[in-house]
Amino acid sequence: PGALFQCIPRDQHRVIQNAYLGVVVSSNRDQIEKQNSFACLFFNSNIPQDAECSMTYITFLTTEQRSFESMGNPSVGFLQSLLGNKNGAHTRFDDDENKKDKKSDNTKTLPDYFNPQPQPPENRLFKIPELNKVQEQAATSFLDSKPNTITLVQGPPGTGKTTLLVAIICRYLLESPKEERQCRLMVSAPTNKAISVLASRYLASIKDDSTFNAILVGDGDKLMTDERSNNDRNDQDGQLKSIFLYSWIQSVVDGYNRIKAYFLPDFRGRETVSSLCRLAKQLQKRISNSLPWVNRELDPYTSSVTKALVSLEAGGAAHDIVTLIERVVKVLRDLPQEQVSQQVRSFSNGKRSDCLTFFQLLSTAHVIFCTLASAGGAVLKKTQRINDLIVDEAA
């Protein structure tokens, strides 16, 4: 459904005047796969009845459809501003700065607006990228903006827009109300490659990943594809899989299996008790923050695993740790999950229980990275309200 075809009746010449456009509207997969038939809506009603046609695939309209649906969503507070129903308030940062630079000291190697600005003091959560004066103005403009308004940042390639976005994400999270932690930021880009770069840069800035939850949504095969060296790619893919919606559970399972392997007779790895203790604390915190409903059942076991490793690190003994880990892994594997395509299809039919785990992960996320097409998908359509939005390559 959503596939656009060019159709030309077989008894007519293959010229543009005889071409008709049709879009597949049938959503019955069994009909398409078993009976080799589907319903097609034509944009021109003059096509001959019962005509045999030669069909040529052109494009897929689902992405465009999702975009239109998203922009027609009444919950999008800044929609009227985006459509132009506002009083303009446009500030050109470059013009103001260029005027000031003419009066600056000519002995400086770089213009003043390229010099790094005073940054917020280092904190234990993020290593925030340094910004120059123009970038700092753009970041402040967004962070201090009023609700239902738009901030447009424009710059040629190489001017640090990705660096700016990462700094904005970190500072947005830090400036959210500490007593509630109800900030919800969606960061989107048009391609899987672009959003994977943004998500990777954000992950690289994190010092303590136990405070804010991040989730990545998109095409897993394309998100994890890169042309870099195998070592770099494996490291980045491992980080992305830890926040990717459809591999989040598996990444936690893999972490506990790493701990379990240390206590098996055939262990040949390089893990240390100290590193495994840190890993156990991290995994326990991830479950507690991201899956609070599941944590009610798992907390006695995850806490016991962490305590056993702390005891072992202090020179004590770790009793029944393999059994405890196996229990944690079993609960995680038994969570309601299906294949991604089936899961989305099930939700579209109203079976929310099949998607419960994914919805929990999305509902507790402080920042959601996704492609523009994924933003209009079934899973994200029904998540809790998003407070603020960043669109990379918005033009």
Short mmCIF file of N, CA, C and O in Angstrom, two decimals, residues 183-281:
data_model
loop_
_atom_site.label_atom_id
_atom_site.label_comp_id
_atom_site.label_asym_id
_atom_site.label_seq_id
_atom_site.Cartn_x
_atom_site.Cartn_y
_atom_site.Cartn_z
N CYS A 183 10.76 16.52 30.47
CA CYS A 183 11.12 17.03 29.15
C CYS A 183 11.03 15.90 28.13
O CYS A 183 11.37 14.75 28.41
N ARG A 184 10.53 16.24 26.96
CA ARG A 184 10.40 15.25 25.88
C ARG A 184 10.84 15.93 24.59
O ARG A 184 10.13 16.77 24.04
N LEU A 185 12.02 15.58 24.11
CA LEU A 185 12.59 16.21 22.92
C LEU A 185 12.70 15.19 21.81
O LEU A 185 13.25 14.10 22.01
N MET A 186 12.15 15.51 20.64
CA MET A 186 12.31 14.66 19.46
C MET A 186 13.33 15.29 18.53
O MET A 186 13.24 16.48 18.22
N VAL A 187 14.32 14.50 18.11
CA VAL A 187 15.36 14.96 17.19
C VAL A 187 15.23 14.13 15.92
O VAL A 187 15.35 12.90 15.96
N SER A 188 14.97 14.78 14.79
CA SER A 188 14.70 14.04 13.56
C SER A 188 15.59 14.53 12.43
O SER A 188 16.12 15.64 12.45
N ALA A 189 15.74 13.67 11.44
CA ALA A 189 16.53 13.96 10.23
C ALA A 189 15.92 13.16 9.09
O ALA A 189 15.23 12.16 9.32
N PRO A 190 16.17 13.55 7.84
CA PRO A 190 15.49 12.90 6.71
C PRO A 190 15.98 11.50 6.39
O PRO A 190 15.25 10.72 5.78
N THR A 191 17.21 11.13 6.80
CA THR A 191 17.76 9.82 6.44
C THR A 191 18.24 9.08 7.67
O THR A 191 18.56 9.68 8.71
N ASN A 192 18.33 7.75 7.54
CA ASN A 192 18.85 6.92 8.62
C ASN A 192 20.31 7.27 8.93
O ASN A 192 20.74 7.28 10.07
N LYS A 193 21.08 7.54 7.88
CA LYS A 193 22.48 7.90 8.06
C LYS A 193 22.62 9.17 8.88
O LYS A 193 23.42 9.25 9.82
N ALA A 194 21.83 10.19 8.55
CA ALA A 194 21.92 11.47 9.24
C ALA A 194 21.54 11.34 10.71
O ALA A 194 22.21 11.90 11.59
N ILE A 195 20.49 10.58 11.00
CA ILE A 195 20.05 10.49 12.40
C ILE A 195 20.99 9.60 13.20
O ILE A 195 21.19 9.80 14.40
N SER A 196 21.63 8.61 12.55
CA SER A 196 22.60 7.77 13.27
C SER A 196 23.83 8.58 13.65
O SER A 196 24.41 8.38 14.72
N VAL A 197 24.24 9.52 12.78
CA VAL A 197 25.37 10.39 13.10
C VAL A 197 25.03 11.28 14.30
O VAL A 197 25.83 11.42 15.24
N LEU A 198 23.84 11.88 14.29
CA LEU A 198 23.43 12.72 15.40
C LEU A 198 23.36 11.94 16.71
O LEU A 198 23.84 12.40 17.75
N ALA A 199 22.75 10.75 16.65
CA ALA A 199 22.62 9.93 17.86
C ALA A 199 23.99 9.50 18.38
O ALA A 199 24.24 9.52 19.59
N SER A 200 24.91 9.15 17.47
CA SER A 200 26.26 8.73 17.87
C SER A 200 27.01 9.88 18.53
O SER A 200 27.71 9.69 19.52
N ARG A 201 26.90 11.08 17.94
CA ARG A 201 27.57 12.24 18.52
C ARG A 201 27.01 12.57 19.91
O ARG A 201 27.75 12.96 20.82
N TYR A 202 25.70 12.40 20.07
CA TYR A 202 25.10 12.63 21.38
C TYR A 202 25.62 11.60 22.40
O TYR A 202 26.01 11.97 23.52
N LEU A 203 25.64 10.34 22.00
CA LEU A 203 26.12 9.30 22.91
C LEU A 203 27.58 9.53 23.31
O LEU A 203 27.97 9.24 24.44
N ALA A 204 28.37 10.04 22.37
CA ALA A 204 29.78 10.30 22.67
C ALA A 204 29.96 11.43 23.69
O ALA A 204 31.01 11.52 24.32
N SER A 205 28.95 12.27 23.84
CA SER A 205 29.06 13.40 24.78
C SER A 205 28.61 13.02 26.20
O SER A 205 28.77 13.82 27.13
N ILE A 206 28.09 11.82 26.37
CA ILE A 206 27.53 11.42 27.67
C ILE A 206 28.64 10.93 28.60
O ILE A 206 29.48 10.12 28.23
N LYS A 207 28.61 11.42 29.82
CA LYS A 207 29.50 10.92 30.87
C LYS A 207 28.78 9.92 31.77
O LYS A 207 29.34 8.92 32.17
N ASP A 208 27.55 10.24 32.10
CA ASP A 208 26.74 9.39 32.98
C ASP A 208 25.41 9.12 32.29
O ASP A 208 24.60 10.02 32.12
N ASP A 209 25.22 7.87 31.86
CA ASP A 209 24.01 7.55 31.08
C ASP A 209 22.86 7.04 31.94
O ASP A 209 21.94 6.41 31.44
N SER A 210 22.90 7.31 33.24
CA SER A 210 21.86 6.78 34.12
C SER A 210 20.78 7.81 34.44
O SER A 210 19.86 7.52 35.18
N THR A 211 20.90 9.02 33.89
CA THR A 211 19.96 10.08 34.23
C THR A 211 18.88 10.27 33.18
O THR A 211 17.70 10.37 33.50
N PHE A 212 19.28 10.33 31.90
CA PHE A 212 18.33 10.59 30.82
C PHE A 212 18.24 9.38 29.90
O PHE A 212 19.25 8.75 29.59
N ASN A 213 17.02 9.10 29.47
CA ASN A 213 16.78 7.97 28.57
C ASN A 213 16.72 8.45 27.13
O ASN A 213 16.01 9.40 26.83
N ALA A 214 17.43 7.76 26.26
CA ALA A 214 17.39 8.07 24.82
C ALA A 214 16.92 6.85 24.06
O ALA A 214 17.27 5.71 24.41
N ILE A 215 16.12 7.07 23.02
CA ILE A 215 15.63 5.99 22.18
C ILE A 215 15.83 6.39 20.72
O ILE A 215 15.61 7.54 20.34
N LEU A 216 16.23 5.42 19.91
CA LEU A 216 16.46 5.62 18.49
C LEU A 216 15.44 4.79 17.70
O LEU A 216 15.25 3.60 17.98
N VAL A 217 14.78 5.41 16.73
CA VAL A 217 13.78 4.72 15.90
C VAL A 217 14.13 4.92 14.43
O VAL A 217 14.43 6.03 14.01
N GLY A 218 14.07 3.85 13.65
CA GLY A 218 14.37 3.93 12.22
C GLY A 218 14.55 2.54 11.65
O GLY A 218 14.11 1.54 12.24
N ASP A 219 15.20 2.45 10.51
CA ASP A 219 15.49 1.17 9.86
C ASP A 219 16.81 0.64 10.42
O ASP A 219 17.87 1.19 10.15
N GLY A 220 16.74 -0.45 11.20
CA GLY A 220 17.92 -0.97 11.88
C GLY A 220 19.06 -1.31 10.95
O GLY A 220 20.22 -1.00 11.23
N ASP A 221 18.77 -1.95 9.81
CA ASP A 221 19.82 -2.33 8.88
C ASP A 221 20.56 -1.12 8.34
O ASP A 221 21.78 -1.13 8.18
N LYS A 222 19.83 -0.04 8.07
CA LYS A 222 20.44 1.15 7.51
C LYS A 222 21.11 2.01 8.59
O LYS A 222 22.12 2.67 8.33
N LEU A 223 20.54 1.99 9.80
CA LEU A 223 21.13 2.76 10.88
C LEU A 223 22.51 2.25 11.26
O LEU A 223 23.39 3.01 11.64
N MET A 224 22.69 0.93 11.17
CA MET A 224 23.94 0.31 11.62
C MET A 224 24.93 0.13 10.48
O MET A 224 25.90 -0.60 10.60
N THR A 225 24.71 0.77 9.34
CA THR A 225 25.60 0.62 8.19
C THR A 225 26.52 1.81 8.11
O THR A 225 26.08 2.95 8.19
N ASP A 226 27.82 1.54 7.90
CA ASP A 226 28.81 2.61 7.81
C ASP A 226 29.98 2.14 6.98
O ASP A 226 30.23 0.95 6.87
N GLU A 227 30.71 3.11 6.40
CA GLU A 227 31.86 2.76 5.56
C GLU A 227 33.18 2.82 6.33
O GLU A 227 34.24 2.67 5.75
N ARG A 228 33.15 3.04 7.64
CA ARG A 228 34.39 3.17 8.39
C ARG A 228 35.00 1.81 8.69
O ARG A 228 34.52 0.78 8.26
N SER A 229 36.10 1.82 9.44
CA SER A 229 36.77 0.55 9.78
C SER A 229 35.86 -0.31 10.62
O SER A 229 34.95 0.17 11.30
N ASN A 230 36.14 -1.62 10.61
CA ASN A 230 35.29 -2.56 11.35
C ASN A 230 35.26 -2.26 12.83
O ASN A 230 34.21 -2.33 13.47
N ASN A 231 36.42 -1.93 13.43
CA ASN A 231 36.46 -1.67 14.86
C ASN A 231 35.61 -0.46 15.23
O ASN A 231 34.82 -0.51 16.18
N ASP A 232 35.77 0.62 14.48
CA ASP A 232 34.97 1.82 14.75
C ASP A 232 33.49 1.54 14.54
O ASP A 232 32.65 1.97 15.32
N ARG A 233 33.18 0.81 13.47
CA ARG A 233 31.78 0.54 13.16
C ARG A 233 31.15 -0.34 14.24
O ARG A 233 30.03 -0.09 14.67
N ASN A 234 31.87 -1.37 14.69
CA ASN A 234 31.31 -2.26 15.71
C ASN A 234 31.06 -1.51 17.01
O ASN A 234 30.08 -1.74 17.70
N ASP A 235 31.99 -0.58 17.34
CA ASP A 235 31.83 0.19 18.57
C ASP A 235 30.60 1.09 18.48
O ASP A 235 29.79 1.15 19.41
N GLN A 236 30.45 1.79 17.35
CA GLN A 236 29.30 2.68 17.18
C GLN A 236 28.01 1.88 17.11
O GLN A 236 27.00 2.25 17.72
N ASP A 237 28.01 0.77 16.36
CA ASP A 237 26.80 -0.04 16.25
C ASP A 237 26.37 -0.57 17.61
O ASP A 237 25.17 -0.64 17.91
N GLY A 238 27.35 -0.95 18.46
CA GLY A 238 27.02 -1.43 19.79
C GLY A 238 26.34 -0.36 20.61
O GLY A 238 25.37 -0.63 21.34
N GLN A 239 26.81 0.89 20.49
CA GLN A 239 26.18 2.00 21.20
C GLN A 239 24.78 2.27 20.67
O GLN A 239 23.85 2.47 21.45
N LEU A 240 24.63 2.28 19.35
CA LEU A 240 23.32 2.56 18.77
C LEU A 240 22.32 1.46 19.11
O LEU A 240 21.15 1.74 19.37
N LYS A 241 22.76 0.21 19.11
CA LYS A 241 21.85 -0.89 19.45
C LYS A 241 21.35 -0.78 20.88
O LYS A 241 20.26 -1.24 21.20
N SER A 242 22.17 -0.18 21.74
CA SER A 242 21.76 -0.05 23.14
C SER A 242 20.61 0.94 23.32
O SER A 242 19.91 0.91 24.34
N ILE A 243 20.39 1.85 22.33
CA ILE A 243 19.27 2.79 22.42
C ILE A 243 18.26 2.56 21.30
O ILE A 243 17.21 3.22 21.29
N PHE A 244 18.54 1.65 20.36
CA PHE A 244 17.60 1.37 19.27
C PHE A 244 16.38 0.66 19.83
O PHE A 244 16.49 -0.33 20.56
N LEU A 245 15.19 1.16 19.49
CA LEU A 245 13.95 0.68 20.09
C LEU A 245 13.81 -0.83 20.01
O LEU A 245 13.45 -1.49 20.99
N TYR A 246 14.11 -1.41 18.84
CA TYR A 246 13.83 -2.81 18.62
C TYR A 246 14.97 -3.74 19.03
O TYR A 246 14.86 -4.96 18.89
N SER A 247 16.10 -3.18 19.51
CA SER A 247 17.18 -4.03 20.03
C SER A 247 17.53 -3.66 21.46
O SER A 247 18.50 -4.17 22.02
N TRP A 248 16.74 -2.77 22.08
CA TRP A 248 17.02 -2.30 23.44
C TRP A 248 17.02 -3.47 24.42
O TRP A 248 17.97 -3.64 25.21
N ILE A 249 15.98 -4.29 24.38
CA ILE A 249 15.89 -5.42 25.30
C ILE A 249 17.06 -6.38 25.08
O ILE A 249 17.70 -6.84 26.03
N GLN A 250 17.37 -6.68 23.82
CA GLN A 250 18.45 -7.61 23.52
C GLN A 250 19.79 -7.07 24.02
O GLN A 250 20.65 -7.84 24.46
N SER A 251 20.00 -5.76 23.95
CA SER A 251 21.27 -5.20 24.43
C SER A 251 21.43 -5.39 25.93
O SER A 251 22.54 -5.62 26.43
N VAL A 252 20.31 -5.29 26.68
CA VAL A 252 20.37 -5.54 28.13
C VAL A 252 20.62 -7.03 28.40
O VAL A 252 21.42 -7.39 29.27
N VAL A 253 19.95 -7.88 27.63
CA VAL A 253 20.18 -9.33 27.77
C VAL A 253 21.64 -9.67 27.49
O VAL A 253 22.27 -10.44 28.22
N ASP A 254 22.20 -9.08 26.43
CA ASP A 254 23.60 -9.33 26.10
C ASP A 254 24.53 -8.89 27.23
O ASP A 254 25.54 -9.54 27.51
N GLY A 255 24.17 -7.77 27.87
CA GLY A 255 24.99 -7.30 28.99
C GLY A 255 25.00 -8.28 30.14
O GLY A 255 26.07 -8.57 30.72
N TYR A 256 23.84 -8.81 30.50
CA TYR A 256 23.79 -9.78 31.59
C TYR A 256 24.45 -11.11 31.20
O TYR A 256 25.05 -11.79 32.04
N ASN A 257 24.37 -11.46 29.94
CA ASN A 257 25.05 -12.67 29.49
C ASN A 257 26.57 -12.51 29.56
O ASN A 257 27.30 -13.49 29.78
N ARG A 258 27.07 -11.29 29.37
CA ARG A 258 28.50 -11.03 29.55
C ARG A 258 28.93 -11.29 30.98
O ARG A 258 29.99 -11.87 31.25
N ILE A 259 28.08 -10.85 31.92
CA ILE A 259 28.39 -11.09 33.34
C ILE A 259 28.33 -12.58 33.64
O ILE A 259 29.21 -13.13 34.32
N LYS A 260 27.31 -13.25 33.12
CA LYS A 260 27.15 -14.68 33.36
C LYS A 260 28.34 -15.48 32.84
O LYS A 260 28.81 -16.43 33.50
N ALA A 261 28.87 -15.08 31.67
CA ALA A 261 29.97 -15.83 31.05
C ALA A 261 31.20 -15.86 31.95
O ALA A 261 31.97 -16.82 31.93
N TYR A 262 31.39 -14.83 32.77
CA TYR A 262 32.57 -14.76 33.65
C TYR A 262 32.58 -15.91 34.66
O TYR A 262 33.64 -16.36 35.10
N PHE A 263 31.40 -16.37 35.02
CA PHE A 263 31.29 -17.39 36.07
C PHE A 263 31.15 -18.80 35.51
O PHE A 263 30.94 -19.75 36.27
N LEU A 264 31.25 -18.95 34.21
CA LEU A 264 31.19 -20.28 33.60
C LEU A 264 32.57 -20.89 33.52
O LEU A 264 33.59 -20.18 33.39
N PRO A 265 32.68 -22.22 33.57
CA PRO A 265 33.99 -22.89 33.60
C PRO A 265 34.87 -22.59 32.39
O PRO A 265 36.09 -22.56 32.50
N ASP A 266 34.27 -22.37 31.22
CA ASP A 266 35.07 -22.18 30.01
C ASP A 266 35.33 -20.71 29.69
O ASP A 266 35.63 -20.36 28.55
N PHE A 267 35.24 -19.81 30.69
CA PHE A 267 35.45 -18.39 30.46
C PHE A 267 36.87 -18.11 29.98
O PHE A 267 37.84 -18.57 30.59
N ARG A 268 37.00 -17.37 28.87
CA ARG A 268 38.31 -17.03 28.31
C ARG A 268 38.42 -15.53 28.02
O ARG A 268 39.34 -15.12 27.33
N GLY A 269 37.50 -14.73 28.51
CA GLY A 269 37.51 -13.30 28.20
C GLY A 269 38.48 -12.51 29.05
O GLY A 269 39.24 -13.07 29.86
N ARG A 270 38.45 -11.19 28.89
CA ARG A 270 39.34 -10.30 29.63
C ARG A 270 38.58 -9.44 30.64
O ARG A 270 39.11 -8.43 31.12
N GLU A 271 37.37 -9.83 30.96
CA GLU A 271 36.57 -9.05 31.91
C GLU A 271 37.19 -9.11 33.30
O GLU A 271 37.84 -10.09 33.68
N THR A 272 36.98 -8.03 34.06
CA THR A 272 37.37 -8.00 35.46
C THR A 272 36.13 -7.84 36.32
O THR A 272 35.08 -7.39 35.84
N VAL A 273 36.24 -8.19 37.59
CA VAL A 273 35.10 -8.05 38.49
C VAL A 273 34.67 -6.59 38.59
O VAL A 273 33.47 -6.27 38.64
N SER A 274 35.64 -5.67 38.57
CA SER A 274 35.31 -4.25 38.68
C SER A 274 34.50 -3.78 37.47
O SER A 274 33.51 -3.06 37.61
N SER A 275 34.91 -4.20 36.27
CA SER A 275 34.18 -3.79 35.07
C SER A 275 32.78 -4.40 35.04
O SER A 275 31.82 -3.75 34.62
N LEU A 276 32.66 -5.64 35.48
CA LEU A 276 31.36 -6.30 35.51
C LEU A 276 30.45 -5.67 36.57
O LEU A 276 29.23 -5.59 36.38
N CYS A 277 31.05 -5.21 37.65
CA CYS A 277 30.27 -4.54 38.70
C CYS A 277 29.69 -3.23 38.16
O CYS A 277 28.51 -2.92 38.39
N ARG A 278 30.51 -2.47 37.42
CA ARG A 278 30.01 -1.24 36.81
C ARG A 278 28.92 -1.54 35.80
O ARG A 278 27.92 -0.83 35.72
N LEU A 279 29.10 -2.61 35.01
CA LEU A 279 28.11 -2.99 34.01
C LEU A 279 26.79 -3.36 34.67
O LEU A 279 25.71 -2.97 34.20
N ALA A 280 26.84 -4.12 35.76
CA ALA A 280 25.62 -4.54 36.45
C ALA A 280 24.85 -3.33 36.99
O ALA A 280 23.61 -3.26 36.89
N LYS A 281 25.57 -2.36 37.55
CA LYS A 281 24.91 -1.15 38.06
C LYS A 281 24.26 -0.38 36.93
O LYS A 281 23.15 0.13 37.07
#
